[in-house]
mmCIF file of C-alpha atoms in Angstrom:
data_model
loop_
_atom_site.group_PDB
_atom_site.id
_atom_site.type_symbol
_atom_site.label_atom_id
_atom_site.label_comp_id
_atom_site.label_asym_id
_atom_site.label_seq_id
_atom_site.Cartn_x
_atom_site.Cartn_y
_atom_site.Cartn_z
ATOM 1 C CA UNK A 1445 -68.310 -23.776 -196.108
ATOM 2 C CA UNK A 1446 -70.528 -24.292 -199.352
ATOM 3 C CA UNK A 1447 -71.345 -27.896 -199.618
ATOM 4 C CA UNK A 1448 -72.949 -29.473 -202.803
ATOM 5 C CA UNK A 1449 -73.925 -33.407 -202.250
ATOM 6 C CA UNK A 1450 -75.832 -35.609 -205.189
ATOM 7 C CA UNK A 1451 -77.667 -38.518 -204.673
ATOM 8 C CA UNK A 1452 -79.281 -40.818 -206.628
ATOM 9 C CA UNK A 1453 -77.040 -41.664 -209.254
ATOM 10 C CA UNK A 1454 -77.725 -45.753 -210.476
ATOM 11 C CA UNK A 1455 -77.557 -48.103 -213.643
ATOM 12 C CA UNK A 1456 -80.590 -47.914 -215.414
ATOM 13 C CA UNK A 1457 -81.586 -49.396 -218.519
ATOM 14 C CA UNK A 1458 -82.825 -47.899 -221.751
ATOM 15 C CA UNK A 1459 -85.788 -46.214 -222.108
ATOM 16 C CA UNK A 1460 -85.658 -45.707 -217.615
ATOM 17 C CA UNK A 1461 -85.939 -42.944 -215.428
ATOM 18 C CA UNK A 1462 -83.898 -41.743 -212.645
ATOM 19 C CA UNK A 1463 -84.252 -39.106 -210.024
ATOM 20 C CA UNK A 1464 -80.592 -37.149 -208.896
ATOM 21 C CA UNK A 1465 -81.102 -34.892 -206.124
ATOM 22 C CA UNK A 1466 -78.180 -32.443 -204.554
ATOM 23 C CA UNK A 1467 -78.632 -30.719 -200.905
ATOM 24 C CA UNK A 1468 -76.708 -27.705 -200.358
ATOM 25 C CA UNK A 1469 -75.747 -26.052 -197.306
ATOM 26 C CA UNK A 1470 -73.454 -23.207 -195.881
ATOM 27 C CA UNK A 1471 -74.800 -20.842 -198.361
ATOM 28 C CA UNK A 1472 -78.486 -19.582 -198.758
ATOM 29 C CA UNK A 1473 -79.603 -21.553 -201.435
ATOM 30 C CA UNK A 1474 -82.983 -19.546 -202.528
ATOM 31 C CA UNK A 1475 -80.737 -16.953 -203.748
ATOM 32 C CA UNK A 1476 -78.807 -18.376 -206.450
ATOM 33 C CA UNK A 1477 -79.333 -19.980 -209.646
ATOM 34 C CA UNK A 1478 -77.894 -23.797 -209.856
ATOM 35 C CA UNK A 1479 -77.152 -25.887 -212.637
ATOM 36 C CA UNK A 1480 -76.102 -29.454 -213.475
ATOM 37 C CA UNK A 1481 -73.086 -30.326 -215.749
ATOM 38 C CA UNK A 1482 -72.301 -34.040 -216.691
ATOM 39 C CA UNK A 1483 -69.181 -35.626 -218.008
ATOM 40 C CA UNK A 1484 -69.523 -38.970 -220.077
ATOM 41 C CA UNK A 1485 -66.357 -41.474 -219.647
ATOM 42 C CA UNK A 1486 -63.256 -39.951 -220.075
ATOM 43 C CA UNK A 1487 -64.648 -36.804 -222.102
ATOM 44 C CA UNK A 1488 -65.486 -33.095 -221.352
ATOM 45 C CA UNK A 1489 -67.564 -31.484 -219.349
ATOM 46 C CA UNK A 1490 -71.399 -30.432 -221.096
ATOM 47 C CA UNK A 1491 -73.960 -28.261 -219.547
ATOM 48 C CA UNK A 1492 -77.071 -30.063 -219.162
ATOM 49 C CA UNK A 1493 -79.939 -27.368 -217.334
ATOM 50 C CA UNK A 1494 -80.040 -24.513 -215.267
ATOM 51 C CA UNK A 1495 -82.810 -23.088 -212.787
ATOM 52 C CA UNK A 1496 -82.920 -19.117 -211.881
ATOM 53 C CA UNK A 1497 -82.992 -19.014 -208.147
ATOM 54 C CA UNK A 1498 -87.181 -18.727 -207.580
ATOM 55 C CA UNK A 1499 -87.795 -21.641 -210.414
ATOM 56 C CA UNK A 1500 -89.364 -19.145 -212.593
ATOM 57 C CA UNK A 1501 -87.103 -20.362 -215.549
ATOM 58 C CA UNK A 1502 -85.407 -23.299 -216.929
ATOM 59 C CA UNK A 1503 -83.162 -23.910 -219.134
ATOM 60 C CA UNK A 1504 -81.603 -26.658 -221.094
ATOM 61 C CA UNK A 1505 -79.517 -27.966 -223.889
ATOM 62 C CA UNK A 1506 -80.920 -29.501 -227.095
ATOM 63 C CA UNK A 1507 -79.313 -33.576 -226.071
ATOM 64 C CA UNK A 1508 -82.483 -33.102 -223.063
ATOM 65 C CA UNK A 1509 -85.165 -31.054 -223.965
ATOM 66 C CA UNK A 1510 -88.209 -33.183 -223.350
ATOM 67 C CA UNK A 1511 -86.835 -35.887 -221.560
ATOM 68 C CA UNK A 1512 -85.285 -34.585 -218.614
ATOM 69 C CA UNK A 1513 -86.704 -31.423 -216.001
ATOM 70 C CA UNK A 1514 -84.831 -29.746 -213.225
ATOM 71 C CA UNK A 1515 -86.157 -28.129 -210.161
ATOM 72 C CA UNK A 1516 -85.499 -26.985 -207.084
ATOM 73 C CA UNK A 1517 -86.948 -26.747 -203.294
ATOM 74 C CA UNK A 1518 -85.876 -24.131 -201.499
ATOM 75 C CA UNK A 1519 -87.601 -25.206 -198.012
ATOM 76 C CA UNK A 1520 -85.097 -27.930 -198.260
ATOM 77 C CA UNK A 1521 -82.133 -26.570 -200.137
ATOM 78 C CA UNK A 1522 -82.262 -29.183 -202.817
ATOM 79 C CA UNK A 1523 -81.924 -29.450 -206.207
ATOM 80 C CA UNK A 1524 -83.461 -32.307 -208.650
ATOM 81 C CA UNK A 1525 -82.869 -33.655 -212.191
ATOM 82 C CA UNK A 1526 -85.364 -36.054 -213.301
ATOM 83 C CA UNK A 1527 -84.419 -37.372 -216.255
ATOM 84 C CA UNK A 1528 -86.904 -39.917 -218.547
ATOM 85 C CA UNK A 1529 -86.285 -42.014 -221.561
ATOM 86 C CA UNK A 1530 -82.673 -42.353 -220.921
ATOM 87 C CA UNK A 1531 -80.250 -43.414 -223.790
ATOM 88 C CA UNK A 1532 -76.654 -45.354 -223.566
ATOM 89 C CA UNK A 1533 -75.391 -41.823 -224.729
ATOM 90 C CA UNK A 1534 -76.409 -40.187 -221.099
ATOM 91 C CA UNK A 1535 -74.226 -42.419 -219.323
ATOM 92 C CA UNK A 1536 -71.922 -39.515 -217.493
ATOM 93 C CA UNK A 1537 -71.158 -38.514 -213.970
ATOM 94 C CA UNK A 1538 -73.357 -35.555 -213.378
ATOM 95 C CA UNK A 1539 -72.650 -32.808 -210.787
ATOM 96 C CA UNK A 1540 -74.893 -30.171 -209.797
ATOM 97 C CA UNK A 1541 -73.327 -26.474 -208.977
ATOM 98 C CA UNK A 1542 -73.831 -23.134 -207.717
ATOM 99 C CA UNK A 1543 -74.237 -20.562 -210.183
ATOM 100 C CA UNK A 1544 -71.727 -17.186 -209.243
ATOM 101 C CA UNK A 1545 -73.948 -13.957 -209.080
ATOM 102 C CA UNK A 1546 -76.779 -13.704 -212.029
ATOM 103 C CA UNK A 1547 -75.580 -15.690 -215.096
ATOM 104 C CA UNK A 1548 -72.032 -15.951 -213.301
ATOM 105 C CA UNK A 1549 -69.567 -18.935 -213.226
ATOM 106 C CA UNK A 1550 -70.004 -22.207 -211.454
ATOM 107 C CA UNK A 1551 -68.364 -21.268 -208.369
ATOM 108 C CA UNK A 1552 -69.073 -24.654 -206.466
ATOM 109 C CA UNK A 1553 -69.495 -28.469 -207.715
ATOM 110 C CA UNK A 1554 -70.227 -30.988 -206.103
ATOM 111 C CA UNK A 1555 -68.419 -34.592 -206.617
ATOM 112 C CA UNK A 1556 -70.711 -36.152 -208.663
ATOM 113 C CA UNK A 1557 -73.211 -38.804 -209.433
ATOM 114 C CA UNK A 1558 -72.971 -41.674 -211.763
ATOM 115 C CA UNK A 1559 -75.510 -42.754 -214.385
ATOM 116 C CA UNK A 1560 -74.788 -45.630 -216.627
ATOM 117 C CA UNK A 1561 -77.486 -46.478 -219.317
ATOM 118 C CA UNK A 1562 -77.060 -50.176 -220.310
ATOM 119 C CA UNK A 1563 -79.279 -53.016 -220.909
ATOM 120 C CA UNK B 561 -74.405 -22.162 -230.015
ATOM 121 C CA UNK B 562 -70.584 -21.059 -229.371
ATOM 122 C CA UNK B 563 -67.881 -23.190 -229.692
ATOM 123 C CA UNK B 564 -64.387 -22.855 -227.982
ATOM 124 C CA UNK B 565 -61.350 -24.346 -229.095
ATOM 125 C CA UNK B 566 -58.626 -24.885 -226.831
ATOM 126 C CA UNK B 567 -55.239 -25.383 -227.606
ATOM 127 C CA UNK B 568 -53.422 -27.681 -227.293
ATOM 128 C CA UNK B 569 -55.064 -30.667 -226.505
ATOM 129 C CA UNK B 570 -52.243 -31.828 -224.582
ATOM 130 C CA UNK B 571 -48.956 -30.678 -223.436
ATOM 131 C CA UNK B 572 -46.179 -32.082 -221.126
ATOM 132 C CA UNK B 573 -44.170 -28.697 -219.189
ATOM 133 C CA UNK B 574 -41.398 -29.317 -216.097
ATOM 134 C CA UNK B 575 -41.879 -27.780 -213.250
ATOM 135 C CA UNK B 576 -40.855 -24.418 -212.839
ATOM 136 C CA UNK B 577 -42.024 -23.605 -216.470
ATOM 137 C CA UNK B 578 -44.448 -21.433 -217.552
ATOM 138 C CA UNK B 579 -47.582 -22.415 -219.471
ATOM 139 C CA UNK B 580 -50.212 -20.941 -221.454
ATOM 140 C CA UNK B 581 -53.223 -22.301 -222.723
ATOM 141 C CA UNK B 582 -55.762 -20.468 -224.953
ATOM 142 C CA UNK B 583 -59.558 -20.223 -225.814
ATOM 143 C CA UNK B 584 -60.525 -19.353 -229.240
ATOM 144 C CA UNK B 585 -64.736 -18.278 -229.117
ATOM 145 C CA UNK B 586 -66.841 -18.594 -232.378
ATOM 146 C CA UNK B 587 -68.435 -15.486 -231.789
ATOM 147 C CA UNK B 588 -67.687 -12.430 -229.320
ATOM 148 C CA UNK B 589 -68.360 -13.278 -225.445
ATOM 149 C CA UNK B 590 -66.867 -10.308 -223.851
ATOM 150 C CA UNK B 591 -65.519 -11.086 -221.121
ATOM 151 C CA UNK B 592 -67.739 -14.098 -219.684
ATOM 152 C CA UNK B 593 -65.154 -16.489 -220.160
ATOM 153 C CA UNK B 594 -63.955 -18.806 -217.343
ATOM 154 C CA UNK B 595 -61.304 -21.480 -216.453
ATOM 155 C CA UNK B 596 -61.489 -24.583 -214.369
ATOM 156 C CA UNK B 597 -59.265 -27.126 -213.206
ATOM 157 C CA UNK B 598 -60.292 -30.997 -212.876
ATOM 158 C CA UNK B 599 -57.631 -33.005 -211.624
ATOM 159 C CA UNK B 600 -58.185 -36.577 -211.830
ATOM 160 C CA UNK B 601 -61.421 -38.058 -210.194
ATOM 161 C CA UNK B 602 -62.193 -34.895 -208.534
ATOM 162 C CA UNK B 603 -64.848 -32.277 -209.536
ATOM 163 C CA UNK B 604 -63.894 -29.561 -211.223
ATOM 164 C CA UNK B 605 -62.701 -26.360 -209.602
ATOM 165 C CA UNK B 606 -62.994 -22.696 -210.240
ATOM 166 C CA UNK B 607 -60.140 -20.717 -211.479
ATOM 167 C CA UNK B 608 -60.630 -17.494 -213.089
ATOM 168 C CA UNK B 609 -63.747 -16.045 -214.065
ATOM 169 C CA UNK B 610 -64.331 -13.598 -216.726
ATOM 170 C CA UNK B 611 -61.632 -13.626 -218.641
ATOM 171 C CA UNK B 612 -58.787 -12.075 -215.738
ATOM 172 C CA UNK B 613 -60.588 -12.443 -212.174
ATOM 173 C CA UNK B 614 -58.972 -14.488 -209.850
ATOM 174 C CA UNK B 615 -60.387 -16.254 -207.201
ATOM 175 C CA UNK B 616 -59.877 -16.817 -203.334
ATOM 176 C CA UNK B 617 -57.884 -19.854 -202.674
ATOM 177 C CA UNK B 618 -56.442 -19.977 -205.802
ATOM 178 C CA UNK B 619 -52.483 -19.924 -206.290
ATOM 179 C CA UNK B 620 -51.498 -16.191 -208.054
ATOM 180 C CA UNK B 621 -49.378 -18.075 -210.557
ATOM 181 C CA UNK B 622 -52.905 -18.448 -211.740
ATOM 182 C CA UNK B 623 -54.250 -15.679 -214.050
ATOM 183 C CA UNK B 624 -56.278 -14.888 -217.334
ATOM 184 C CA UNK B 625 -56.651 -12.366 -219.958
ATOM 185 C CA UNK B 626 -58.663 -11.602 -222.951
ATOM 186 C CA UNK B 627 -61.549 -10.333 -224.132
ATOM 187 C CA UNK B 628 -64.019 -10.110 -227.496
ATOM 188 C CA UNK B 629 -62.847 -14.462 -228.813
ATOM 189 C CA UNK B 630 -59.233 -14.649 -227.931
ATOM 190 C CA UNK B 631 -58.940 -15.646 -224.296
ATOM 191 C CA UNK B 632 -55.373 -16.803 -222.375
ATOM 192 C CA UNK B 633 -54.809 -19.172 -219.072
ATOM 193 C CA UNK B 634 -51.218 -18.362 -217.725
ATOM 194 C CA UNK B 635 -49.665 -20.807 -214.996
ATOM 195 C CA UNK B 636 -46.283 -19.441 -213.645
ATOM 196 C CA UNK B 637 -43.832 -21.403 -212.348
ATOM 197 C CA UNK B 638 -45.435 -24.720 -212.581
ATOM 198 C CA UNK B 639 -45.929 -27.083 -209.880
ATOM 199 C CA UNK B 640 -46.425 -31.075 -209.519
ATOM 200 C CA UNK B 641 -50.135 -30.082 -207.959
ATOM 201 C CA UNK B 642 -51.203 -28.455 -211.422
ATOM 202 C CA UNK B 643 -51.456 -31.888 -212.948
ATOM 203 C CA UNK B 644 -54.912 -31.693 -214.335
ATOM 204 C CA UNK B 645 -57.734 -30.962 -216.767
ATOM 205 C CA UNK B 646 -58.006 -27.005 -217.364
ATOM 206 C CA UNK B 647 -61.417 -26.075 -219.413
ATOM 207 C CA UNK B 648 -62.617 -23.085 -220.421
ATOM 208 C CA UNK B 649 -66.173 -21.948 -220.184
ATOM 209 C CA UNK B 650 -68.600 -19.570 -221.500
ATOM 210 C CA UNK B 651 -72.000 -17.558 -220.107
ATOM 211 C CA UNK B 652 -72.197 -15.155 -222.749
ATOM 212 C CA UNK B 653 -75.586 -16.597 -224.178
ATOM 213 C CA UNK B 654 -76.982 -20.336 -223.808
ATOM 214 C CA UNK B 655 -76.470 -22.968 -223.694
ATOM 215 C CA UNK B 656 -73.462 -22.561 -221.868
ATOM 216 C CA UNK B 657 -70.551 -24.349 -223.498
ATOM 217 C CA UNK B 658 -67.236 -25.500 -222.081
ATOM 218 C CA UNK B 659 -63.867 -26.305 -224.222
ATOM 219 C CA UNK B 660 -62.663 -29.493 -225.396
ATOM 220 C CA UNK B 661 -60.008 -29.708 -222.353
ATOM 221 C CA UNK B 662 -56.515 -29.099 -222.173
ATOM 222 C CA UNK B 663 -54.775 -31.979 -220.132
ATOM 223 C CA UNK B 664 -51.588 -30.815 -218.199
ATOM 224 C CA UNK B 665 -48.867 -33.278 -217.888
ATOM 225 C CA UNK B 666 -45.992 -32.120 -215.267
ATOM 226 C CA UNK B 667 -42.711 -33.985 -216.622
#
């Protein structure tokens, strides 16, 4: 069974940094690309970043070029977004997921983390 | 970047109905359009990908079409479990963009 579990998710204030991490298992993670997604309070869902399977690229949309970087471990199955110079605007649940075959669907989500930027 | 519109934004059906929500693309995607379901304070879940695949697990009153900027979710026979967010989602080129959300009401 294909498991997707974040961690890290916190309050933070503005300007802070945070560190979300999500361990998969029952699939072999060094083979597909993931991706994390986030969902602000009672809004839609926006794609944050995405990482091809061996890290050689990353991608990510204009609201966190700069500030925040994804990457991945493959030893250890994981997944990380660190994300600097947060804004109240960030505040979301993000979830990490497994990328379908190539530039595929996200077949598998996780259940989230919360980040709330507040002072 | 592509938009997609969804339509409606909202809409109350009885069970037993039969609903259909749609995905309007700015530009042509093919067919790398998929749907998801997010029911409340879950994560969301995979329902068809591109455009008309369906997906293991997933109820057959489920299905897609479409193709090019005009894309269709079809739910047959509606049950009290399809209660939920349904998005649409596209991987034609980045970034990837979802739709605005249709929310499902079951009356």
């Amino acid at each position: 069974e294909v498991q997707l579990v974040e961690s890290g998710g916190a309050s933070v204030q503005p300007g802070g940094s945070l560190r979300l991490s999500c361990g998969g298992s029952g699939f072999p993670f060094n083979i597909y690309a993931m991706t994390w997604v986030r969902q602000a309070p009672g809004k839609g869902l926006e794609w944050v970043s995405s990482i091809t399977a061996a890290a050689t690229h990353t991608f990510y949309a204009d609201s966190v070029r700069g500030r925040f970087t994804i990457s991945r471990d493959n030893s250890n199955n994981t997944l990380s977004l660190h994300m600097n110079g947060l804004r109240a605007e960030d505040t979301a649940i993000y979830y990490c997921a497994k990328l379908d075959y190539g530039e595929g669907p996200f077949d598998f989500w996780g259940q989230g983390a919360l980040v709330t930027v507040s002072s | 970047e592509i938009v997609l519109t969804q339509s409606p934004d909202f809409q109350s059906v009885a069970p037993k109905e039969k609903v259909t929500i749609t995905c309007r693309a700015s530009q042509s995607i093919g067919g790398r359009l998929h749907w998801y379901q997010q029911k409340p304070d879950q994560s969301p879940k995979l329902l068809i990908k591109y455009a008309s695949q369906s997906i293991s697990g997933v109820p057959s009153r489920f299905s897609g079409s479409g193709s090019g900027t005009d894309f269709t979710l079809t739910i047959n026979s509606l049950e009290a479990e399809d209660a939920a967010a349904y998005y649409c989602h596209q991987t034609s080129s980045l970034p990837h963009t979802f739709g605005q959300g249709t929310k499902l009401e079951i009356k």
